Each structure stands twice: as structure tokens, then as C-alpha cells.
Amino acid sequence: MRTILPGRPPPKLQAVSIACWDGLRIIAYISGNALVILGGAQELLQTIYTSDLPILEAVTIDEPSGRIAVCGRSRIVIYDPSGREEGVLKWTQRQALEDSRSDAADINTLSWGSSRELLAGGSVLTLWSLYDSEEPRSIWSQLPSSPTKIASLSHDGTYIATSGQYDRLLKLWRRLSFDTEDVRFDTSYLPHPAAVTNIHWRRPWHQEQNMEDLLYTFCADNVVRIWAPTDPHGLQAFQKWGEIDMNVSIQPRNLLSSGNSRRRYGFIIDSRDFSMAAEKAVQTHNGDLAESHALEHLIEVAQRSPEICVIFDGREHLSAWGIENAGCKGKTSSSIFNIAHVEGLSMDFGQMASSEEDYAQIYSFPGGSSETAFTILVQCFDGRINWYDTNLTKLFDTALSQKRVSLQTSWSGHDGPIKKVVRTVSGRAIISRTDENHGIVWKQVSPGPGRALIRQSSLISLEHIHRSCILAEGDFVMFLHHESVSLWDTRGQTAEHLDSCNYSASGKLLCLLLLPAPVEMSEKVYAAAIGSDMKGITWEVTLPKPSNVSQTQVNGYHPYIREFCTFDVGIIEEISYILPVDPAGMVSVASGFLDVFARDVAITYSASGNLRMLSGQVDLQKGSVDWLVTSMVETGILNPTLASGSSIRKAALVDETKTGLTIWDTTGHQLEYEQRFTEADVIQDLDWTSTPDVQSVLAVGFPHRVLVLTQLRYDYLNARPAWAPIREILTRDLSPHPIGDSCWLGNGALVVGAGNQLFVYDQHLDLANRYIGDLQIPLSRLPSKDMFAIVQRLNGPLPVFHPQFVAQCVLSGKIDLVHRILTTLHRKLKFWTEDDEIESFLEFDVADFLEEPDVMSRSAFKEMRSSSYIDISNDEESETVDDNVATILNENLAKMTLPQLSSQEQFHLADIVECVALVAKHSRSMDTNAAKYLLFFRQHMLRRTSAPPSQRVTISWREIVWALHSGSQDILLDLVSRQFQSKMFWEQAREAGVFLWLSDVNAVRSQLETIARNEYTGTDERNPVDCSLYYLALRKKTVLQGLWRMATWNREQASTSRLLANDFTNPRWKTAALKNAYALLGRRRFHYAAAFFLLADSLQDAANVCAVQLNDIQLAVAITRAYEGDNGPVLQNLINDQILPNAAETGNRWMATWAFWFLRRRDLAVRALVEPVHDLVSPAASPSSPPPPPPTSTTTSLPSHSSSSTPVTKPQNIPTKAKSYLSNDPALVVLYQTLREKSLQTLQGATMVPPRVEWDFVLRNARLYSRMGCDLLALALVRGWEFLKTDITPKIKPKEKIGAGGKPSADRNDNRDNNRRSRPDLRTLLRRRSSLVVDDLALKSPTATSALQQSSSELIKSSSAANWTRSSFQGHARMESSGSLTASTIADGTQAIPEEDQTPEQSRQENIGDGMKKQKEGEKKRPPPPPTAFQEPDPNALLDSFGF
């Protein structure tokens, strides 16, 4: 905490009380109905609100006991301290005193005589007895002649001094009896020539000290009079002992008297306080010769043990007088002596206030902010208490000095609960206001202790303030009232009303906001108010010029506000609320263009949860205001109660329960954070700010705390939250009043208004708080404790050797760049010392990151050089991360600490180094997709060992998709099996996602059989139950029977063996198996129940049990693929009913593209990477339907059940999770770029993506890269992206053959050729021809032979001569050898090759349409095709295809 603004002290003589209780300095003052208790300049001990006392009048502290008494009206409340020994010092109400008489008058003043007696003064003087053993009671009461203004008991309780308003006679009450049953006083008067303004009783050194009472009186004639008791038994108890004329004490120092003042402010420093301060000054003297003379003078004065009278004139002059042996009868001329007269004392006494507030009362005590300090409190009656610290040596040094005192803080604030706090755009000024329309303008000052905000001006509006905004950095304020707007000049301490303008609106105006000012109109400001009907009014405000510049006036009046125009925003939907956005980033200035790049000024939300960001621009020529909806987000959150947006397109929304918070990126239309708080944590305020480099920070306000959230880098590999708490501010210990409002200052300080008080929490964070620990930031390497510095550390560009940057380079295909980065880091660390600095870029050039990934990378060449096929000796270090380099690099990472990485990040980097080395070892035997899978699978396995078994998760769908599209799955499966010591169980297979990415059904069955064998032999008892599901999925009941014969120990062995011996094609035994399955379900033996469903040939039920009861979708897919292959209806139902809805609900594009790929909808698999998944899974876009015919032009329609166009209706109530940023992985753009060039069907799917959608897709992924800290990859993406060409026209125009009689020929073969030639060549869409494009579109061929002929002609597509390399040729050979080129299916759904004659890979490559299911019974089976043989392509065509 940096600054406390505890509340406005009232202009009353007894509004402040100080005491030193048990070694603790206590300052208490009243503000409205609040009692503020402080222990230092910035130490707020407690705030107590008195609900039964609307206004407090006086406060006093009993120094011996620490009890505090306050009064209001006719009631007195006493608070006792407790809990100090436990470290939780609090004051609690002990007693409440109230006169039971019906004519009890208000109380104005309080005074403690002892811990057991309290004097209350007002219209009646009352002395209360407060003994613990009895109830509080009034032991003496007196009705004075006039209401008492001042009433003070002497410290021994013998005398009472009272004075009324403007009284010149001070009435002195002498106590005659101390018996509580018979209290009597006699009276005398101390005459003064003018009104008595204040009195002061001399304080004893300690409570038990017996010393004579001494009274100081301050009079309106600027004379301090000293009264001492002369004859305690005489009629006149006190006589004047001496006086100090404050007017004469400070004499003019120059001939011109204009610089002098007749004002005088004086206070008394008791001898005990002066001696303590002088002693500390001597003890802490540093031997400075310049201060030695002043110290000697101070010691000389202190040796006389005087009381000190200090006098100020408010013009930086001070005069100090010593009073020696005050009260002694033997007074001499030297009893009152001058100590010092100094100048250059910069202190504020509120002289600029109005006449009612032009007064100051001064208090002093030793040991304020430090033990050596001497504190002077100045209570200005304009509503401030200034805390000054000084040193008595400097204060009374007669030499010239300009730094005698330093302002530590200035306590001020409101006298009522704060309702709203509004800031300027720059955050250098704010205005706080209350329900009583009292406003204060605060300005931010230069850094310094306790000086975060100073009060500039205060105002009270007679009209209700509905909305407010600050102009000209706090110099002017504009208010929106119910029927008018007003402009106030707040450059002075008291604001001045300048102008008002009435208005008439069709609806209730909801907000008042400033529009970006045109550059050419800097002297004018435009403010707009928008109503609930989205119509509003704009006013032109002409700000007054400085006072030294004349303004043209008409008849003595200058119109400052005029109505500029009315407008209609143009939003048809009914809006729940509209409010200004919180300024963040740079200052808003109109650019001259109104487009999506314009700065937002307002945010709206509707009952349906639609967020809109608005931008407005003033058109001076047309005299209008134009509005634009820059972004809109359909959040799906119904009836939101609160929203807040920032000018950098971030928005926060609170649901109708007021406990659910969501944070949205309105530019990307995605959810970044979602949090549900407890019912007690009701969200009531949201405030945005940002770092200078536009990293967002959000303050979430609750009734008694504020939670500060900061954005984090996106982390798609670990799925970490995009936001995290960084700070928590608790106000309950400081104030019981709930928080009214809060706002950010420009430097990152947070202003929190609670009750009468403002708390300013500076930008420095406590690094020991638990939130900083959760972020795992290396504390020793932070540049500072500044919040902005920590937020920038958590965001912004990453070093190129950061594990996340390296991982994204791998996903982008920049394997060669990864090797160069790691080997460069290896060379750096070999000779690194702690004083060396490692550059974040490792001296790489930006162009190195913009190079497109090359298949034949330099790292592969380096590896090939060291192989047995070629021997080229070179002494330079390897640029490939092999096992040797990885070992040395990881050893250095374990010993050294990189300043840019945390310990956990260094650990992850070491994991990646090991994984890259493993992939490099096998790089010549696997393709890029397999390398991506293996690298992240190996990294998953390394992190798996540190996680407990209950928290281990399976590998993500992203890696599964990479492996699915790999052409080296056999090698990949072998490497994965090695990770589990070549003995894979089902849990391990599920963890690796094996049965989701294996393409060959035979491989699926072989691997499932291996798992069945391992599950059986994995335990000593060898229970056949463990492997039953797998063997039955493989249709190997006989093997299972043999295992049961050996399981003689199992009590179910006999019955199970007899059951398995039956023929389950018989309906009787099939029913028996079903009954057993349902019985097992009742016993919750789900795994075994699924096996009996398979035994009954009920694959659908078995899959449902695995997917629903076991919650294992991978097991369901595995047994389904093994049981019926990839073309069966159960797998399609499983994908359609389980996987695709789950993908739509969670927004998992990787899961969706996997599902569409298995459904043979390659076009939808590509579109799922770009378009919203819930749109593709909608009923109007059934994924099981066949692909539409190839388009003749670029289309943006979605697929339908038939060729006829069916409008697609967007599903309502889209799950919020589906809109999460996690659904937009930047690796999707890499897969999209790869898949769209893989086959004609995927290319067709890419053509169905609207160009605007693809444009947004690329920009969104670039923003994701930037948010992840990979700005270089974002630049590489937008720089190297190529969009498809927009024209799709047939290359060959179909020709008709003319037969006899001039009619077209009916040759079916010719018609077939014409149809093929008339189909547009989708390959022309590619700007750079891919090396291989598979033709998998449905061909309109009536026979299988023609289909084979057509497919053979499409085996190899051309690649450009410039891009042809040996690696691309190897890529062709790999794809040909993997069997990925198969015959295409016929458009009507019939197969070119019968299913029984196809290989599993051919079956996987075919498109299975709905027509296959609709074949009629009795349809003749097509004859099998003739045996195929390889036909060598035409040499010319082959050479032309490869660019020769």
C-alpha cells in the first residue's frame, strides 16, 4: 500500500486526537460517521463506522488505557483496545453513554480526566464515571450559560477549562471533591481581550508524575498566554504567568511588507516530547560538521528542559520560543527565551480555502515515521491533515536550509460512502463522488512517499449526478444530470460551475463518454451520451483558456457547452446496458478513419449475452457522429449483470448469479478465461488497465477484496490458463464498509474506494504472496517488483531457446532451425559464466525464422555425412542435436541458470533437448508428422514420471492427428512400444492413443492381440477376464476358451467354459450372453459386460458401455475397428453420436478433423480446422453424407445431405467451452496447409472455406503466435502464407461426337471422358504445385476398370522444376510404398473394387457414402475386376510431371 486517504476530517477543534499508548503512537480522527485509527503515515489500524451516529462531532484518546471515545448528537460511544498481544489489535465497542433526560442536548466536545472519568460538553457539561465494576453513570452535570465549544480536563482531573463560541472569558472549574457521590466544583474566569480559539494543558512525563497543572490559551489577538496556579486556596485559581505575542515574534525581513502575513499558527511542544526528540537527534548524529553547530544549539536548549512554543505565519517563517520553569513563582526575564527564527519552511495551512475553512490546528509528537523523526500534524479546516516529518536539529537550525520538513502524506477524502471513481484517459487524474453529489478531483503527482494522489478540487452539485467524465487531465469535469449536462472548473481548491445545457432524450441516458478528439480541434472536446434505445446526444465543449488569455464573450456570457448533434448508433437488438470502455494503451486520438482499427470507446451487452465494442468518430463537416461496431461476440451467457471492456479489445462479463466471470478477446471472438467464485464472492466491479506494451490486467472487485488478474502467454502444449491472479487486496481489516468502486491510475496503481476512504495500492507487488509463487517466476531475476515489469515478464516475446518457442518451431516444421537454436545454445553455454549475458535471439537474424521449412534440412545432411554411406571429414562442430550434444547441453542446463527462464522452464527445455536428440536419431526412417508425434510423446513420457498416477493424462488429440497422417506408422508404433519396454498394456496404449492413429486395420488387430496377451500375462494369476474383451473383439473366442480351461483356480471357470462352448449365432445363446451382459452391468463390471455384448454380437452395446460407463472412447474405437473394420456402421455411429458432439461441445478441432477423416469426409476434415466445429456438426451438415460434387466456382456453402442446397441453421446455446481459445491452436494452420494439398477431396474442402474466413483464420493464428510470445513465427506465417486462387474453370472443354444423322454420339466411354474433362481441375487452385495430390474424388465411371484407369492416371501430379529436390522424390516413394494411392469410389456410392478383394488400406482410402447403405436386395453383384498390374506411365508425361 502506498497512500491512504482515510476520509475528510470535519472543520472542528476536536476532530483529531493523538496519544502514545503502551509505546504505540495512535492518531484518531473522525470523518462523517467513521472513526479512523492510524498508527503511522501509511498505517491504517482500523476504521469503525457508527451506524447509529450519522455524524461524529469529537474524538479523544485516553493515553494510559488506549480507550477511544467519540460522540455524536447526544450519544457517546467508547471503544476498548484488544488483541495486541496476539498481533491483531482492534478496538471494539465497550460502552455507549446517553443522557436519559428528554432535554438532552447535542455533545460537541469530549475530554478524558483519567481512565475512569470522561467529560462531555455541549449545551450541558456532564462528567461520567466509567468504573468497570459498575454501570456508566453521570456523576456531575452543569448547564452553562452558552453552549460549550471547548471543554478540557486537566490530566489529573482537578480542573476543567471551558469556553463557548466567541467567548473572551475562559471559565475555569476547580474540583473541590473527588468523591463520585458528591462531586463539586467552584468556578473562576480567565479574561482575554479576544475570543479564545484553543487551549492546551501541559502533559506530565508519565501518568504517575505529580506536577502542577499549566494552561496555555490561544486567542484571536495572536497572543499565547500562559496560566499557572498561584494560590490553590484563593478565589482565583490561575494567574497569568506570561505571554508570547505571535505577531511580534515573526518580524518582516524586508522593507516590502507585501510578502508578510498577519496570520499566525501556534502550538506547544511539551517538555517531555522535546527532550525525547532532542535525545534521539543526539544519538543519531552522523558527525556532519554542518550540523554540529545546530546540534550544539539544540543541546544547549534541551538542557534547560523548556516547553516550546512554535509559531508559523504561513509564509515559510517559523519562530520558536522556550518557556523555562513554567509556573514557578520565581519567574525571571530569561524564563521565556527565543530559540530560533528560521525561513524556508514549506508547509501548507490551507490559506487558499474559503473563510469558513481558513483555519489550521497543529499537533506534534516525537518518533513519527522513524525513531529520529519529529512529526507535525497540520489539520487544515478545508478537509485535510498533512503529516510533516522533520528533525529538531534541522527545524531549529538558524542557517539557511530549504529542506527542513518533508511531507509524508496528506489525509483527506470524503465524509460519505464513495459511490463511483472515474479516471482520465491517461490515468493521471480521477474524480470520486458520493451519493450526496459531493465530488473530489485527485491528481497523480511525482513519485514520493505517500504522494500518489493529492486533492486538487472539491465540489458539491445541487443536482443529482448521474454520470461524470474528466476533461483536460482533471482541470475540468462534466456531469450528466437527469435533464441537463454541466461543466465545472476544477483548477482551484473549490470547483466553479461554468455552464449547463439542457437536453431532451427519447430514452434514459446510460453513459457519458468522450469521443476521440479531431487533431485540428484540440481546444474543443466532444462528449456523447447514449441511451437505452441506442440513440444519444453529442455536446461540443469549449474549454476555458488559461486565466491570462482573454476570451471573447457576448454580453458577458461565454457558452462553454452546446449541443452538437443527435445520433442513432443503429443497433437493432435490445441492449441491456452500455458503458465506456476502460482506457488502456495509448491516448485516444481520432485517426480520420472509422474502421475496425479505430479505437473502441464503448461496450454494450444484451440479455442474450451479445457483447459489442463500439467506436465513434466526429464528422465536423457534416456536423454528425458516425458509429461502428468494431467487434461482436456471442458469449451465450444469458442475462449478464456486469460487463467491462478495454480499448484494446478485451472484455469481461459476469453472469446473472454475479459469481461467474468470463474474459473474452473480442478481436478473436474467443473465451480466454472462465472462473466460478463462491456465493459469498459477489462480483460488483471490473476495471481494466494495461502495461505500456499493451498486456492486459483486470481488477475484479468483490465486497471486501479485489483480485487482480493478469494475462499469460497462451500455452497450447500444456493447456495452461490464459489468465492468472497476481495480487489480492483485502480491505476488511482496514474498513468494514464494502468497496464502492475502484479504478486504475496510469502507472499501475489501483485506487479502491470503500466507505469514506480511498486506498491507493501502488504498483509494487509483494513477491512473497502465494499468487507470485504459483506463477513460478524466478524472483532473483526480476528487474523490479513493479507489477508492469512482472506482467511483461509473463508475456511478450520469448527468447528463441524458450521451450515453448522451440516446440512451436517443431510444429511449424522448422526442424532444422530447432537444431541450429539448440546447438548455438550449446556453444554459448560451454564457455558461459555468471557475468555473461545470453542474448534472447542467440545472434540469429530475423530472416532465419522467415525461411520456409525444407524437407531435406541441413541437419539431415549433417547426419548423412556421418553415416556409413559417405565420409566427409570436417572439424566444425555438428549442427545436429545428437545424443552427445544433448547430454552435454542438459548437463550445462542443470548446472547453470538462464536469466530468461524459470527453473521449471529450464527443466522443460532439457526435456525437449532429449526429445529432439531422439527424433534426430530416427529422422531418416520417419516423416515429419511422425517426428512431431514422437517428440511430443517422448516429452509427455518424461513429464509423466513426475506426475502421480491419478493425474496422468493421455496424449492430446493434436499428437494423435499428427500420427494419423504419418506414413511411417509401423516405425512409430515400434518406437512407442519401446517406451513401455516393448510390453504395452491397454492403459499405456490409451495413453499413447495408438488405436486412434493406426491406419491399417490389420495393424490394429495385431496390436490389440498383443495387448490382450499382455493383459493376460501381466498378473501372476493370469485371469482370462482381463483379456476377454480384446479377444472377443478380435473374434477369437477359441483362444479365450483355451485360457478359461487353464483358469482352474477361478470359481467362474466351469460355468464360463460351458457357456463359451455354445454357438452364439443361435438366438438362444445370443440371448443368454445378453442376459449375462446386463447382469454384469448391474454389478458394475462394465469391462466384462462389454465382452459379453460382443459375445452376443451386439457391438453397438459394447461400444456404448466402453464410451459411457467406462468413459473410454479409445477403447470403444479400438474394439469397434477390430470387430468390424473401419467401414462398419457402429464406428460411424460412435463417431457421429459420441466423438463429434464432444468435439462440438469442447471446440476441439483436432478431435473433429480426426472424426471427419475416419468418416471419409476429407473435405469436412479440412474445414473443421478453420470453421467452427458446431457449424459442421449441425443437423443440416451431417458428416455421414457423401461429399458434394466438385464446385465450378468458389463456394461458401456448407455440406448437405444431398446435392440440393439446404440452408444450414446454426445451433443455439453453443457451449461456452467451445468458444475457448484452446480450440484455436496455431498448429492447426500447419495441418491445414498440409492437408489441403494432400488430395483433391481435401482441396475441395479448402475451396468451400470462404476467403474471408481463411483470411481471419490466418490472422487469428498470427495473433495466437504473438500471444504465445512467438512473434517471429507470426511474422513468418503472414509473410509466407498463400491463399488459393479464386477461379476454378475446367482446363478442357467437353466435346460432343456427332453420329449418324447429325445427332450426338451415344458412346458411353466418350461421355465418360467428356465428364472427366469437364470436371474442374482443383490443382489449379494451388499457386505453387504440390509434389503430390491424390485424386480421391468420386469419379462418374460405370465400371471398376475405368475407375482404375482414371486412378492410375492420377498417381503422380506435377511439381515445379524449381522446387524439385531429391527429398521430394523420396517423399513420393514413401507415399507410393505406403499404399496411400488407391482406386477412387464411384459417385453413386458403389465401390470400384469389392470390399472382400480390397486391402485394408484401400478400404480406408475409399469414400463410403450413403448410397452404399441403400443398395436394393437382389441387385446383381458386380463382377470382380480383372487382376491389376503396374502400367508404366508415359515417359514424357512422367518427366513433365517432375519438371524436366
Coordinates of C-alpha atoms in Angstrom, one line a residue, residues 749-1072:
A749 CA -1.5 1.9 -9.0
L750 CA -5.0 0.8 -8.1
V751 CA -7.4 3.2 -6.3
V752 CA -10.0 1.4 -4.1
G753 CA -12.9 3.4 -2.6
A754 CA -14.5 1.8 0.5
G755 CA -16.8 3.9 2.6
N756 CA -15.4 7.4 3.1
Q757 CA -11.9 6.2 2.2
L758 CA -9.6 5.8 -0.8
F759 CA -6.8 3.2 -0.7
V760 CA -4.1 3.6 -3.3
Y761 CA -2.2 0.4 -3.8
D762 CA 0.9 1.1 -5.7
Q763 CA 2.3 -1.0 -8.5
H764 CA 4.9 -2.7 -6.3
L765 CA 4.0 -6.3 -5.5
D766 CA 4.8 -8.4 -2.5
L767 CA 6.8 -11.2 -4.1
A768 CA 6.1 -13.4 -1.1
N769 CA 2.4 -13.6 -1.8
R770 CA 1.1 -17.0 -2.9
Y771 CA 0.0 -15.9 -6.3
I772 CA 3.5 -14.9 -7.4
G773 CA 4.7 -18.2 -6.1
D774 CA 2.1 -20.1 -8.3
L775 CA 3.4 -18.3 -11.4
Q776 CA 6.9 -19.8 -10.8
I777 CA 8.7 -16.6 -11.7
P778 CA 12.5 -16.6 -10.8
L779 CA 12.3 -13.9 -8.1
S780 CA 16.0 -13.2 -8.1
R781 CA 16.0 -12.4 -11.8
L782 CA 13.1 -9.9 -11.8
P783 CA 14.2 -6.4 -12.8
S784 CA 11.9 -4.9 -10.2
K785 CA 8.9 -5.6 -8.0
D786 CA 6.8 -3.4 -10.3
M787 CA 3.6 -5.1 -11.4
F788 CA 4.0 -3.9 -15.0
A789 CA 7.5 -5.4 -15.1
I790 CA 6.2 -8.8 -13.8
V791 CA 3.3 -8.8 -16.3
Q792 CA 5.8 -8.0 -19.1
R793 CA 7.9 -10.9 -17.8
L794 CA 4.9 -13.2 -18.0
N795 CA 4.0 -12.0 -21.5
G796 CA 5.8 -10.6 -24.5
P797 CA 8.3 -12.2 -26.9
L798 CA 10.0 -15.3 -25.8
P799 CA 13.7 -16.0 -26.2
V800 CA 14.3 -18.3 -29.1
F801 CA 15.6 -21.0 -26.8
H802 CA 12.4 -21.0 -24.6
P803 CA 10.8 -24.4 -24.6
Q804 CA 7.5 -23.1 -26.0
F805 CA 9.2 -21.3 -28.9
V806 CA 11.2 -24.4 -29.7
A807 CA 8.1 -26.6 -29.5
Q808 CA 6.2 -24.3 -31.9
C809 CA 9.1 -24.3 -34.3
V810 CA 8.9 -28.1 -34.3
L811 CA 5.1 -28.0 -35.0
S812 CA 5.8 -25.5 -37.8
G813 CA 8.1 -27.9 -39.5
K814 CA 11.3 -25.8 -38.8
I815 CA 13.3 -28.8 -37.5
D816 CA 16.5 -27.5 -39.0
L817 CA 16.0 -24.2 -37.2
V818 CA 15.4 -26.1 -33.9
H819 CA 18.7 -27.9 -34.3
R820 CA 20.5 -24.6 -35.0
I821 CA 19.0 -23.0 -32.0
L822 CA 19.9 -25.8 -29.6
T823 CA 23.4 -26.2 -31.0
T824 CA 24.0 -22.5 -30.8
L825 CA 22.8 -22.5 -27.2
H826 CA 25.1 -25.5 -26.6
R827 CA 28.1 -23.5 -27.8
K828 CA 27.1 -20.5 -25.7
L829 CA 26.9 -22.5 -22.5
K830 CA 30.2 -24.3 -23.0
F831 CA 32.1 -21.1 -22.1
W832 CA 29.4 -19.2 -20.2
T833 CA 30.0 -17.6 -16.8
E834 CA 27.6 -15.9 -14.5
D835 CA 28.6 -12.4 -15.7
D836 CA 28.0 -13.2 -19.3
E837 CA 24.7 -12.3 -20.9
I838 CA 22.9 -14.6 -23.2
E839 CA 21.1 -12.8 -25.9
S840 CA 17.4 -13.7 -26.4
F841 CA 17.9 -14.1 -30.1
L842 CA 21.2 -16.0 -29.8
E843 CA 22.5 -13.7 -32.5
F844 CA 20.2 -15.1 -35.1
D845 CA 18.9 -12.9 -37.8
V846 CA 15.2 -12.4 -38.3
A847 CA 15.4 -13.8 -41.8
D848 CA 16.5 -17.1 -40.3
F849 CA 13.0 -17.5 -38.9
L850 CA 11.2 -16.5 -42.1
E851 CA 12.7 -19.3 -44.2
E852 CA 10.2 -21.9 -45.2
P853 CA 10.9 -25.4 -43.8
D854 CA 12.9 -27.5 -46.2
V855 CA 12.3 -31.2 -46.3
M856 CA 16.0 -32.0 -46.9
S857 CA 17.2 -30.0 -44.0
R858 CA 20.8 -29.2 -43.3
S859 CA 20.6 -31.3 -40.1
A860 CA 19.7 -34.3 -42.2
F861 CA 22.6 -33.6 -44.4
K862 CA 24.9 -33.4 -41.4
E863 CA 23.6 -36.7 -40.2
M864 CA 24.1 -38.2 -43.6
R865 CA 27.7 -37.0 -43.7
S866 CA 28.4 -39.0 -40.6
S867 CA 26.7 -42.2 -41.9
S868 CA 28.5 -45.1 -43.5
Y869 CA 27.4 -44.1 -47.0
I870 CA 29.5 -41.0 -47.1
D871 CA 32.6 -39.9 -45.3
I872 CA 33.4 -36.3 -45.4
S873 CA 35.7 -35.1 -42.6
N874 CA 35.1 -31.7 -41.2
D875 CA 36.4 -30.3 -38.0
E876 CA 33.5 -27.8 -37.4
E877 CA 31.0 -28.6 -34.7
S878 CA 27.9 -30.5 -35.6
E879 CA 24.7 -28.5 -36.2
T880 CA 22.6 -31.5 -35.3
V881 CA 21.5 -32.3 -31.7
D882 CA 22.7 -35.8 -31.3
D883 CA 23.0 -37.8 -28.1
N884 CA 26.4 -36.4 -27.3
V885 CA 25.3 -32.7 -27.8
A886 CA 22.1 -33.4 -25.9
T887 CA 23.9 -34.9 -22.9
I888 CA 26.4 -32.0 -22.6
L889 CA 23.7 -29.4 -23.1
N890 CA 21.5 -30.9 -20.4
E891 CA 24.4 -31.1 -18.1
N892 CA 25.0 -27.4 -18.6
L893 CA 21.3 -26.6 -18.1
A894 CA 21.4 -28.5 -14.8
K895 CA 24.3 -26.5 -13.6
M896 CA 23.6 -23.1 -15.0
T897 CA 20.7 -20.7 -14.6
L898 CA 19.5 -18.9 -17.6
P899 CA 18.1 -15.4 -16.7
Q900 CA 15.3 -15.6 -19.2
L901 CA 13.9 -19.0 -18.0
S902 CA 12.5 -20.2 -14.7
S903 CA 13.6 -23.4 -13.2
Q904 CA 10.6 -25.3 -14.5
E905 CA 11.1 -23.8 -18.0
Q906 CA 14.8 -24.9 -17.9
F907 CA 13.6 -28.4 -16.9
H908 CA 11.2 -28.4 -19.9
L909 CA 13.9 -27.2 -22.2
A910 CA 16.1 -30.1 -21.1
D911 CA 13.2 -32.5 -21.9
I912 CA 12.9 -31.0 -25.4
V913 CA 16.6 -31.3 -26.0
E914 CA 16.4 -35.0 -25.1
C915 CA 13.4 -35.5 -27.3
V916 CA 15.0 -33.7 -30.3
A917 CA 18.0 -35.9 -30.0
L918 CA 15.8 -39.0 -30.0
V919 CA 13.9 -37.8 -33.1
A920 CA 17.2 -36.9 -34.9
K921 CA 18.4 -40.4 -34.3
H922 CA 15.4 -41.8 -36.2
S923 CA 14.8 -38.9 -38.6
R924 CA 15.9 -40.9 -41.7
S925 CA 13.3 -43.5 -41.1
M926 CA 10.2 -41.4 -40.4
D927 CA 8.4 -38.5 -41.9
T928 CA 7.8 -35.1 -40.4
N929 CA 4.4 -35.9 -38.9
A930 CA 5.8 -38.9 -37.2
A931 CA 8.7 -36.8 -35.9
K932 CA 6.2 -34.3 -34.4
Y933 CA 4.3 -37.1 -32.7
L934 CA 7.4 -38.8 -31.4
L935 CA 8.9 -35.6 -30.0
F936 CA 5.8 -34.6 -28.0
F937 CA 5.1 -38.2 -27.0
R938 CA 8.6 -38.5 -25.6
Q939 CA 8.2 -35.2 -23.8
H940 CA 4.9 -36.5 -22.4
M941 CA 6.6 -39.6 -21.1
L942 CA 9.3 -37.6 -19.4
R943 CA 6.8 -35.4 -17.6
R944 CA 4.7 -38.4 -16.9
T945 CA 7.2 -39.8 -14.5
S946 CA 6.9 -36.7 -12.2
A947 CA 3.1 -36.8 -12.1
P948 CA 1.2 -39.1 -9.7
P949 CA -0.7 -41.9 -11.4
S950 CA -4.1 -40.3 -10.6
Q951 CA -3.0 -37.2 -12.6
R952 CA -1.6 -38.8 -15.6
V953 CA -3.4 -37.9 -18.8
T954 CA -3.4 -39.3 -22.3
I955 CA -1.6 -37.7 -25.1
S956 CA -3.5 -34.9 -26.8
W957 CA -5.6 -35.2 -29.9
R958 CA -3.1 -32.9 -31.6
E959 CA -0.4 -35.5 -31.5
I960 CA -2.9 -38.3 -32.4
V961 CA -3.7 -36.4 -35.6
W962 CA 0.0 -35.9 -36.5
A963 CA 0.5 -39.7 -36.1
L964 CA -2.7 -40.4 -38.1
H965 CA -1.3 -38.5 -41.1
S966 CA 2.1 -40.1 -40.8
G967 CA 3.3 -42.5 -43.5
S968 CA 5.7 -44.3 -41.1
Q969 CA 3.3 -45.7 -38.5
D970 CA 5.0 -49.1 -38.3
I971 CA 8.2 -47.5 -37.2
L972 CA 6.3 -45.1 -34.9
L973 CA 4.5 -48.0 -33.3
D974 CA 7.8 -49.8 -32.6
L975 CA 9.3 -46.7 -31.0
V976 CA 6.2 -46.1 -28.9
S977 CA 6.3 -49.7 -27.8
R978 CA 9.9 -49.3 -26.7
Q979 CA 9.0 -46.5 -24.4
F980 CA 7.0 -49.1 -22.5
Q981 CA 9.7 -51.8 -22.6
S982 CA 8.0 -53.5 -25.5
K983 CA 5.2 -54.7 -23.3
M984 CA 2.2 -52.4 -23.9
F985 CA -0.9 -52.7 -21.8
W986 CA -4.2 -51.1 -22.6
E987 CA -3.6 -48.2 -20.2
Q988 CA -0.4 -47.4 -22.0
A989 CA -1.9 -47.9 -25.4
R990 CA -4.7 -45.4 -24.5
E991 CA -2.1 -43.0 -23.1
A992 CA -0.3 -43.1 -26.5
G993 CA -3.6 -43.0 -28.5
V994 CA -2.3 -45.9 -30.6
F995 CA -5.7 -47.2 -31.8
L996 CA -6.8 -43.7 -32.9
W997 CA -3.9 -43.2 -35.2
L998 CA -3.2 -46.6 -36.6
S999 CA -4.5 -46.6 -40.2
D1000 CA -4.2 -50.3 -41.1
V1001 CA -6.9 -52.4 -39.6
N1002 CA -4.6 -55.4 -39.7
A1003 CA -2.1 -53.5 -37.6
V1004 CA -5.0 -52.5 -35.2
R1005 CA -5.9 -56.1 -34.8
S1006 CA -2.3 -57.3 -34.4
Q1007 CA -1.7 -54.6 -31.7
L1008 CA -4.9 -55.4 -29.9
E1009 CA -3.9 -59.1 -29.8
T1010 CA -0.6 -58.1 -28.3
I1011 CA -2.4 -56.1 -25.7
A1012 CA -4.7 -58.9 -24.9
R1013 CA -1.8 -61.2 -24.4
N1014 CA 0.0 -58.7 -22.2
E1015 CA -3.1 -58.1 -20.1
Y1016 CA -3.4 -61.8 -19.6
T1017 CA 0.2 -62.4 -18.6
G1018 CA 0.5 -59.1 -16.8
T1019 CA -0.6 -60.6 -13.5
D1020 CA 0.6 -63.7 -11.7
E1021 CA -2.9 -65.2 -11.5
R1022 CA -3.5 -64.8 -15.3
N1023 CA -7.2 -64.1 -15.2
P1024 CA -9.0 -64.6 -18.5
V1025 CA -11.4 -61.9 -17.5
D1026 CA -8.7 -59.2 -18.1
C1027 CA -8.3 -60.1 -21.8
S1028 CA -11.9 -61.3 -22.6
L1029 CA -12.9 -58.0 -24.2
Y1030 CA -9.9 -57.9 -26.5
Y1031 CA -10.1 -61.5 -27.7
L1032 CA -13.8 -61.3 -28.4
A1033 CA -13.2 -58.0 -30.3
L1034 CA -10.8 -60.0 -32.4
R1035 CA -13.4 -62.7 -32.9
K1036 CA -11.0 -65.2 -31.2
K1037 CA -13.4 -67.0 -28.9
T1038 CA -11.5 -70.3 -29.2
V1039 CA -8.4 -68.6 -27.8
L1040 CA -10.4 -67.3 -24.9
Q1041 CA -11.9 -70.8 -24.4
G1042 CA -8.4 -72.2 -24.0
L1043 CA -7.5 -69.6 -21.5
W1044 CA -10.5 -70.4 -19.4
R1045 CA -9.7 -74.1 -19.5
M1046 CA -6.4 -73.3 -17.7
A1047 CA -8.0 -71.0 -15.2
T1048 CA -9.0 -73.8 -12.8
W1049 CA -8.5 -71.5 -9.8
N1050 CA -11.3 -69.2 -10.9
R1051 CA -14.7 -70.0 -9.4
E1052 CA -16.3 -68.9 -12.7
Q1053 CA -14.2 -71.2 -14.7
A1054 CA -16.7 -74.1 -15.1
S1055 CA -19.8 -72.0 -15.9
T1056 CA -17.9 -69.7 -18.3
S1057 CA -16.3 -72.6 -20.2
R1058 CA -19.7 -74.3 -20.6
L1059 CA -21.1 -71.0 -21.9
L1060 CA -18.3 -70.3 -24.3
A1061 CA -18.7 -73.8 -25.8
N1062 CA -22.1 -72.9 -27.3
D1063 CA -22.8 -71.5 -30.7
F1064 CA -23.6 -67.8 -30.3
T1065 CA -25.1 -67.5 -33.7
N1066 CA -28.0 -69.3 -32.2
P1067 CA -30.6 -66.9 -30.9
R1068 CA -30.9 -68.8 -27.7
W1069 CA -27.3 -68.4 -26.7
K1070 CA -27.1 -64.9 -28.0
T1071 CA -30.0 -64.1 -25.6
A1072 CA -28.1 -65.9 -22.8

